[in-house]
Coordinates of C-alpha atoms and ligand atoms in Angstrom, one line a residue:
M373 CA 7.1 59.6 127.8
S374 CA 8.7 61.2 124.8
R375 CA 10.0 58.3 122.9
I376 CA 9.5 58.4 119.2
L377 CA 8.4 55.6 117.0
F378 CA 8.6 55.4 113.2
D379 CA 6.6 52.5 111.9
S380 CA 7.0 51.7 108.2
V381 CA 7.1 55.5 107.3
T382 CA 7.1 56.3 103.7
K383 CA 7.2 59.6 101.9
V384 CA 6.4 60.1 98.2
Y385 CA 6.6 63.6 96.9
D386 CA 4.8 64.9 93.8
E387 CA 5.8 63.2 90.6
N388 CA 6.4 59.9 92.4
I389 CA 9.7 60.9 94.1
L390 CA 10.2 58.2 96.7
A391 CA 12.1 60.1 99.4
V392 CA 11.7 57.7 102.4
E393 CA 10.8 54.1 102.2
E394 CA 9.3 51.9 105.0
F395 CA 11.4 53.5 107.6
D396 CA 11.3 51.7 111.0
L397 CA 12.9 53.1 114.1
R398 CA 12.3 53.5 117.8
I399 CA 14.1 56.3 119.6
D400 CA 14.1 56.0 123.4
D401 CA 13.1 58.6 125.8
G402 CA 16.1 61.0 126.5
E403 CA 18.1 59.5 123.6
F404 CA 20.3 61.6 121.2
L405 CA 19.7 59.9 117.8
T406 CA 21.4 61.1 114.7
L407 CA 20.2 60.6 111.1
V408 CA 23.2 60.6 108.8
G409 CA 23.5 60.1 105.1
P410 CA 24.6 61.7 101.9
S411 CA 22.7 64.6 100.5
G412 CA 19.2 63.5 99.2
S413 CA 19.0 60.4 101.4
G414 CA 15.8 61.5 103.0
K415 CA 17.1 62.8 106.4
S416 CA 15.4 66.2 106.3
T417 CA 12.2 64.7 105.0
L418 CA 12.1 62.4 108.0
L419 CA 12.7 65.2 110.4
R420 CA 10.1 67.4 108.8
M421 CA 7.6 64.6 109.0
V422 CA 8.2 64.5 112.8
A423 CA 7.9 68.2 112.9
G424 CA 4.6 68.2 111.0
L425 CA 6.0 70.3 108.1
E426 CA 5.7 67.5 105.7
E427 CA 2.8 65.0 105.2
I428 CA 3.3 61.4 105.8
T429 CA 2.4 59.3 102.8
G430 CA 2.4 55.9 104.6
G431 CA 3.0 54.4 108.0
E432 CA 2.9 56.0 111.4
I433 CA 4.9 58.4 113.6
R434 CA 4.3 58.4 117.3
I435 CA 5.7 60.8 119.9
G436 CA 5.1 59.3 123.3
D437 CA 1.8 57.4 123.0
T438 CA 0.3 59.8 120.5
T439 CA 0.1 59.1 116.8
V440 CA 1.1 62.5 115.3
N441 CA 0.5 61.9 111.6
R442 CA -2.5 64.3 111.5
L443 CA -1.5 66.6 114.4
P444 CA -0.7 70.3 113.5
P445 CA 3.0 71.1 114.3
R446 CA 2.1 73.3 117.3
N447 CA 0.4 70.4 119.1
R448 CA 3.4 68.0 118.7
D449 CA 5.4 69.3 121.6
I450 CA 8.5 69.7 119.6
A451 CA 11.1 72.4 119.0
M452 CA 13.2 72.6 115.8
V453 CA 16.6 74.3 115.1
F454 CA 17.2 74.9 111.4
Q455 CA 20.4 75.2 109.5
N456 CA 19.7 78.9 108.7
Y457 CA 18.7 79.6 112.3
A458 CA 15.4 81.3 111.1
L459 CA 15.7 84.3 113.5
Y460 CA 13.5 87.4 113.0
P461 CA 15.9 90.2 112.0
H462 CA 13.8 93.0 113.5
L463 CA 13.5 91.4 117.0
T464 CA 16.1 91.3 119.7
V465 CA 17.6 88.1 120.9
R466 CA 15.2 88.3 123.9
E467 CA 12.2 88.8 121.7
N468 CA 13.3 86.0 119.3
M469 CA 13.6 83.6 122.2
A470 CA 10.3 84.6 123.7
F471 CA 8.4 84.7 120.4
G472 CA 7.2 81.1 120.3
L473 CA 6.2 80.9 123.9
K474 CA 4.2 84.1 123.7
R475 CA 2.3 82.7 120.7
S476 CA 1.8 79.2 121.8
T477 CA 1.2 79.4 125.6
E478 CA -0.6 81.4 128.2
L479 CA 2.4 81.8 130.4
P480 CA 2.6 85.2 132.2
P481 CA 5.2 87.6 130.9
G482 CA 7.3 87.2 134.1
E483 CA 7.7 83.6 133.7
I484 CA 8.5 83.9 129.9
D485 CA 11.3 86.3 130.9
E486 CA 12.6 83.9 133.5
R487 CA 12.7 81.0 131.0
V488 CA 14.4 83.1 128.3
E489 CA 17.1 84.2 130.8
E490 CA 17.7 80.7 132.1
A491 CA 18.1 79.4 128.5
A492 CA 20.3 82.3 127.5
E493 CA 22.5 81.5 130.6
L494 CA 22.7 77.9 129.6
M495 CA 23.8 78.9 126.1
G496 CA 26.2 81.5 127.2
I497 CA 24.3 84.4 125.5
G498 CA 23.1 86.2 128.6
N499 CA 25.0 89.4 127.5
L500 CA 23.4 89.4 124.1
L501 CA 19.7 89.5 124.9
D502 CA 19.2 93.1 123.8
Q503 CA 21.0 92.7 120.5
K504 CA 19.6 92.3 117.1
P505 CA 20.6 89.2 115.0
K506 CA 22.6 91.3 112.5
H507 CA 25.1 92.2 115.2
L508 CA 25.8 88.6 116.1
S509 CA 28.3 86.2 114.7
G510 CA 27.3 82.9 113.1
G511 CA 28.1 81.0 116.3
Q512 CA 26.1 83.4 118.4
R513 CA 23.1 83.2 116.1
Q514 CA 23.3 79.4 116.3
R515 CA 23.2 79.6 120.2
V516 CA 20.2 82.0 120.0
A517 CA 18.4 79.5 117.7
T518 CA 19.1 76.7 120.1
G519 CA 18.2 78.9 123.1
R520 CA 14.9 79.5 121.5
A521 CA 14.2 75.8 121.2
I522 CA 15.2 75.3 124.9
V523 CA 12.8 77.9 126.1
R524 CA 9.9 76.0 124.8
D525 CA 10.9 73.0 127.1
P526 CA 9.6 70.5 124.4
A527 CA 9.3 66.8 124.6
V528 CA 11.5 66.5 121.5
F529 CA 14.3 68.6 120.0
L530 CA 14.8 68.4 116.2
F531 CA 18.1 69.7 114.8
D532 CA 18.4 70.0 111.0
E533 CA 22.2 70.4 110.2
P534 CA 22.5 73.1 112.8
L535 CA 26.2 73.5 112.6
S536 CA 26.9 73.4 108.9
N537 CA 27.0 77.2 108.4
L538 CA 29.8 77.5 111.0
D539 CA 33.6 77.2 110.4
A540 CA 35.4 74.0 111.4
K541 CA 36.7 75.2 114.7
L542 CA 33.4 76.6 115.8
R543 CA 31.6 73.5 114.6
K544 CA 33.7 71.4 116.9
H545 CA 33.1 73.7 119.8
M546 CA 29.4 73.8 119.3
R547 CA 29.4 70.1 119.1
T548 CA 30.6 69.8 122.6
Q549 CA 28.2 72.5 123.7
L550 CA 25.3 70.6 122.3
Q551 CA 26.4 67.4 123.9
R552 CA 26.7 69.1 127.3
L553 CA 23.3 70.6 126.8
H554 CA 21.9 67.2 126.1
Q555 CA 23.5 65.8 129.3
T556 CA 21.8 68.6 131.2
L557 CA 18.4 68.6 129.7
E558 CA 18.1 64.9 128.6
T559 CA 15.5 65.8 126.0
T560 CA 14.8 63.3 123.3
T561 CA 16.7 64.6 120.3
I562 CA 16.8 63.8 116.6
Y563 CA 19.8 65.4 115.0
V564 CA 20.3 65.5 111.2
T565 CA 23.7 65.8 109.6
H566 CA 25.5 64.6 106.5
D567 CA 28.8 64.7 108.4
Q568 CA 29.7 61.3 109.8
E569 CA 32.2 62.7 112.2
E570 CA 29.5 64.9 113.8
A571 CA 27.3 61.8 114.0
M572 CA 30.0 59.7 115.5
T573 CA 31.0 62.2 118.2
M574 CA 27.6 63.4 119.4
S575 CA 25.2 60.5 119.3
D576 CA 23.9 57.8 121.5
R577 CA 22.9 56.0 118.3
I578 CA 23.2 56.7 114.6
A579 CA 20.8 55.7 111.9
I580 CA 22.4 55.7 108.5
L581 CA 20.2 56.3 105.5
N582 CA 20.9 55.9 101.8
E583 CA 18.4 56.6 99.0
G584 CA 15.6 56.8 101.5
M585 CA 16.3 53.5 103.2
L586 CA 17.6 52.7 106.5
Q587 CA 21.0 50.9 106.2
Q588 CA 21.8 50.3 109.9
V589 CA 21.2 51.7 113.3
G590 CA 23.5 51.3 116.2
T591 CA 25.9 53.0 118.6
P592 CA 28.8 54.9 117.0
R593 CA 31.0 51.9 118.0
Q594 CA 28.7 49.4 116.5
V595 CA 28.3 51.0 113.1
Y596 CA 32.1 51.6 112.9
N597 CA 33.1 48.1 114.0
Q598 CA 30.3 46.0 112.6
P599 CA 29.0 47.7 109.5
E600 CA 26.2 45.7 108.1
N601 CA 26.9 46.5 104.5
T602 CA 29.5 48.2 102.3
F603 CA 27.6 51.5 102.3
V604 CA 27.9 51.9 106.0
A605 CA 31.4 50.5 105.9
Q606 CA 32.5 53.3 103.6
F607 CA 30.3 56.1 104.8
I608 CA 31.3 55.8 108.5
G609 CA 35.0 56.5 109.2
S610 CA 37.5 58.9 107.8
P611 CA 39.5 58.1 105.8
S612 CA 37.0 55.4 104.7
M613 CA 37.5 51.7 104.8
N614 CA 39.6 50.2 102.0
M615 CA 37.9 47.6 99.8
F616 CA 39.8 44.8 98.3
V617 CA 38.8 41.8 96.1
A618 CA 39.9 38.3 97.1
E619 CA 38.9 34.7 96.6
L620 CA 38.6 32.2 99.4
D621 CA 41.2 29.7 98.8
R622 CA 40.7 26.4 100.7
T623 CA 43.4 24.3 99.1
G624 CA 46.1 25.0 101.8
D625 CA 46.4 24.0 105.5
R626 CA 44.2 26.9 106.4
P627 CA 41.6 28.8 104.5
R628 CA 42.9 32.0 103.1
F629 CA 41.7 35.0 101.2
T630 CA 44.0 35.6 98.3
G631 CA 43.9 38.4 95.7
D632 CA 44.5 42.0 96.4
V633 CA 45.3 40.9 99.9
E634 CA 46.5 37.7 101.6
V635 CA 44.7 37.0 104.8
D636 CA 44.4 33.7 106.7
V637 CA 41.0 33.0 108.3
S638 CA 39.8 30.3 110.7
E639 CA 38.0 27.2 109.3
Q640 CA 34.9 28.3 111.3
R641 CA 34.9 31.7 109.8
A642 CA 35.3 30.4 106.3
E643 CA 32.5 27.9 106.7
S644 CA 30.2 30.6 108.0
I645 CA 31.0 32.8 105.0
D646 CA 30.5 29.9 102.6
N647 CA 27.1 29.2 104.2
R648 CA 25.9 32.7 103.6
S649 CA 27.1 33.3 100.1
D650 CA 27.9 31.3 97.0
A651 CA 30.1 34.0 95.6
D652 CA 33.5 33.1 94.2
R653 CA 35.1 36.3 95.1
F654 CA 34.5 38.7 98.0
L655 CA 34.9 42.3 98.9
L656 CA 37.2 42.6 101.9
G657 CA 36.9 45.8 103.8
I658 CA 40.0 46.8 105.9
R659 CA 40.4 50.1 107.8
P660 CA 43.5 52.1 107.4
E661 CA 44.5 51.4 110.9
H662 CA 44.5 47.7 110.5
I663 CA 47.2 47.5 107.8
A664 CA 50.8 47.2 108.7
V665 CA 53.7 48.2 106.5
H666 CA 57.0 46.4 106.3
E667 CA 60.1 47.0 104.4
S668 CA 60.7 43.3 103.5
P669 CA 58.2 40.7 102.3
T670 CA 56.7 38.2 104.8
P671 CA 54.7 35.1 103.9
E672 CA 51.5 37.0 104.2
S673 CA 52.4 40.3 102.7
V674 CA 51.4 41.7 99.4
P675 CA 53.5 44.4 97.6
A676 CA 52.2 47.8 97.2
Y677 CA 53.6 51.1 96.0
V678 CA 53.8 54.3 98.0
D679 CA 51.9 57.1 96.3
I680 CA 52.2 59.9 98.9
I681 CA 52.7 60.1 102.6
E682 CA 50.7 62.7 104.6
P683 CA 52.1 63.6 108.0
L684 CA 49.3 64.0 110.4
G685 CA 51.2 64.5 113.6
S686 CA 50.5 61.5 115.7
N687 CA 50.7 59.3 112.8
D688 CA 51.2 59.4 109.0
L689 CA 48.6 58.6 106.3
L690 CA 50.2 56.4 103.5
Y691 CA 48.4 56.5 100.1
F692 CA 49.3 53.4 98.3
E693 CA 48.6 51.5 95.0
L694 CA 48.6 47.8 94.5
E695 CA 50.7 46.1 91.9
D696 CA 49.1 46.4 88.3
G697 CA 46.5 43.8 87.6
V698 CA 46.4 42.3 91.1
G699 CA 42.8 41.3 91.6
V700 CA 41.4 44.8 90.9
D701 CA 38.8 43.4 88.6
R702 CA 36.0 45.7 89.6
V703 CA 33.5 43.7 87.5
V704 CA 32.8 41.6 90.5
A705 CA 31.6 44.5 92.3
E706 CA 29.5 46.2 89.6
D707 CA 26.4 46.4 91.7
V708 CA 28.0 47.6 94.9
D709 CA 29.5 51.1 95.4
I710 CA 33.0 50.4 96.6
G711 CA 34.3 54.0 96.1
A712 CA 35.7 53.7 92.7
D713 CA 34.9 56.8 90.8
E714 CA 32.7 57.1 87.7
E715 CA 35.4 56.5 85.2
G716 CA 36.2 53.3 86.9
D717 CA 39.4 54.6 88.3
E718 CA 40.7 52.5 91.1
E719 CA 40.0 53.9 94.5
E720 CA 42.8 55.3 96.6
Y721 CA 44.0 52.9 99.3
K722 CA 45.1 54.3 102.6
A723 CA 46.9 53.0 105.7
F724 CA 47.9 54.8 108.9
I725 CA 51.5 54.2 109.7
E726 CA 53.9 55.3 112.4
P727 CA 55.4 58.7 111.6
E728 CA 58.6 58.4 109.5
S729 CA 58.4 54.5 109.5
I730 CA 58.9 54.5 105.8
P731 CA 62.3 55.9 104.7
N732 CA 62.2 58.8 102.2
R733 CA 63.4 56.7 99.3
Y734 CA 60.1 54.9 99.2
E735 CA 58.3 58.1 98.3
S736 CA 59.5 57.8 94.7
G737 CA 56.7 55.3 94.0
D738 CA 58.7 52.5 92.3
T739 CA 60.0 50.6 95.3
P740 CA 57.5 48.3 96.8
V741 CA 56.6 48.2 100.5
H742 CA 54.9 45.2 101.9
L743 CA 51.5 45.1 103.6
T744 CA 50.0 42.7 106.0
F745 CA 46.4 42.8 107.1
D746 CA 44.9 42.2 110.6
T747 CA 42.7 39.2 110.0
N748 CA 40.7 40.1 113.2
H749 CA 39.7 43.3 111.5
V750 CA 38.9 42.2 108.0
H751 CA 35.2 42.6 107.0
V752 CA 33.9 40.3 104.3
F753 CA 31.2 41.5 102.1
D754 CA 29.1 39.8 99.3
P755 CA 30.1 41.7 96.2
R756 CA 26.6 41.4 94.7
T757 CA 24.5 42.6 97.6
G758 CA 27.1 44.5 99.7
E759 CA 26.0 42.6 102.8
N760 CA 28.5 41.9 105.5
L761 CA 28.8 38.1 105.5
D762 CA 31.0 37.6 108.4
D763 CA 29.7 36.3 111.7
G764 CA 33.2 35.9 112.9
R765 CA 33.9 39.6 112.7
P766 CA 35.6 40.5 116.0
A767 CA 35.3 44.1 116.6
T768 CA 33.6 44.8 119.9
T769 CA 32.1 42.4 122.4
E770 CA 29.3 44.9 122.8
S771 CA 26.0 43.1 122.1
R772 CA 23.2 44.8 120.2
P773 CA 21.0 46.5 122.8
E774 CA 17.3 45.9 122.6
S775 CA 16.7 49.5 121.6
A776 CA 19.0 49.3 118.6
R777 CA 16.4 47.2 116.8
G778 CA 14.0 48.8 114.4
A779 CA 10.4 49.1 115.5
G780 CA 9.4 46.2 113.3
D781 CA 11.3 43.4 114.9
Ligands
ADP2194 P1 18.6 65.0 102.7 O1 18.0 65.8 103.9 O2 19.1 63.6 103.1 O3 19.5 65.7 101.9 P2 15.9 65.2 101.6 O4 15.0 64.6 102.6 O5 16.0 66.7 101.5 O6 17.4 64.5 101.7 O7 15.4 64.7 100.2 C1 15.2 63.3 99.9 C2 14.6 63.2 98.4 O8 13.4 63.9 98.3 C3 15.6 63.8 97.4 O9 15.5 63.1 96.3 C4 15.0 65.2 97.2 O10 15.3 65.7 95.9 C5 13.5 64.9 97.4 N1 12.7 66.0 97.9 C6 13.0 66.7 99.0 N2 12.0 67.7 99.2 C7 11.2 67.6 98.1 C8 10.1 68.4 97.6 N3 9.5 69.4 98.3 N4 9.5 68.0 96.5 C9 9.9 67.0 95.8 N5 11.0 66.3 96.1 C10 11.6 66.5 97.2

């Protein structure tokens, strides 16, 4: 069994730099798990601790049934693919791919050759075996580095930002290649990236890190539809989730969020939010695809001003501003990163709209359009903790699988 367990794993570097704090996660046998987060969030440190390239300060890492904390890297049955590929320039592709096997196993040369050729075939580099790395393109080097990992037939693959040196088109192509490879080999994989799109498209599950702490783990759909806090809400998804400020008004017939946005909610939902927080004002997260734009006001609409419209082909992206002074008192959110920049400038709001659904005259910026918000896709966050307060969030009916839980619960 090559499942991986992180149990309360902590890493403190010299000078008391806390890089990873009490990290709990169980990765199933055959799973493709992506660690994603901004630069410096502790992703590489975690990966390097699994590989044995970094000491573990506290807690335990298990691969299969073996605690690997003190095992040297070569005894961990892992293969790692690095961002810079780490190929030997003076060796051919064949020699590069065979190098690890020759050193770490007693396999006869014939079998090593066979394995190298099989892996090269799988990676589509069979015709490059006698070339030196300097004659290869970035994409080809990436394939050699991955091929070299496959040859070892390890229990676990570790990928550290393997595609970030490639151009956008090649990156997308390699993404699908790596997915296919995973479908074929079904080797337990930990993949590190700062690119949320890469994480969303490739993974069985995603673990989102910020400042050395696990924020949420779940399937791509779960973390997109049910973000547990504002960090996840804004990190996952592009363009990111809009954040508005609103009060919960219970004086009318139905409870309603009112402020930057106007959104009715059910009594049940309002009660559950009230029970979980005594905040007066809330952060409301709404993705660009859940905002509708109208030319005339409706009872639920708020006015907004068109900033620019970006045609994207299948739809347009509308950048808008809210009326001056409407609820954009960011003080309520001073402890929570809601995307406003350091000078306190308001964030940019965005909505996906049908192409050409707004006449050109609105592009001038001084005529209001009218926005309504899909109450079923509004996420309600506590402005002090960033926590998602909303049990009534609709999103998917997908329940949280057993394996989505951390190791500790
Ligand atoms: P990521 O991979 O998410 O970019 P890292 O794991 O590289 O993050 O780094 C996490 C934190 O640990 C950062 O604050 C980084 O500066 C620090 N760090 C990483 N490597 C070392 C090191 N060898 N010595 C001291 N601090 C380090």
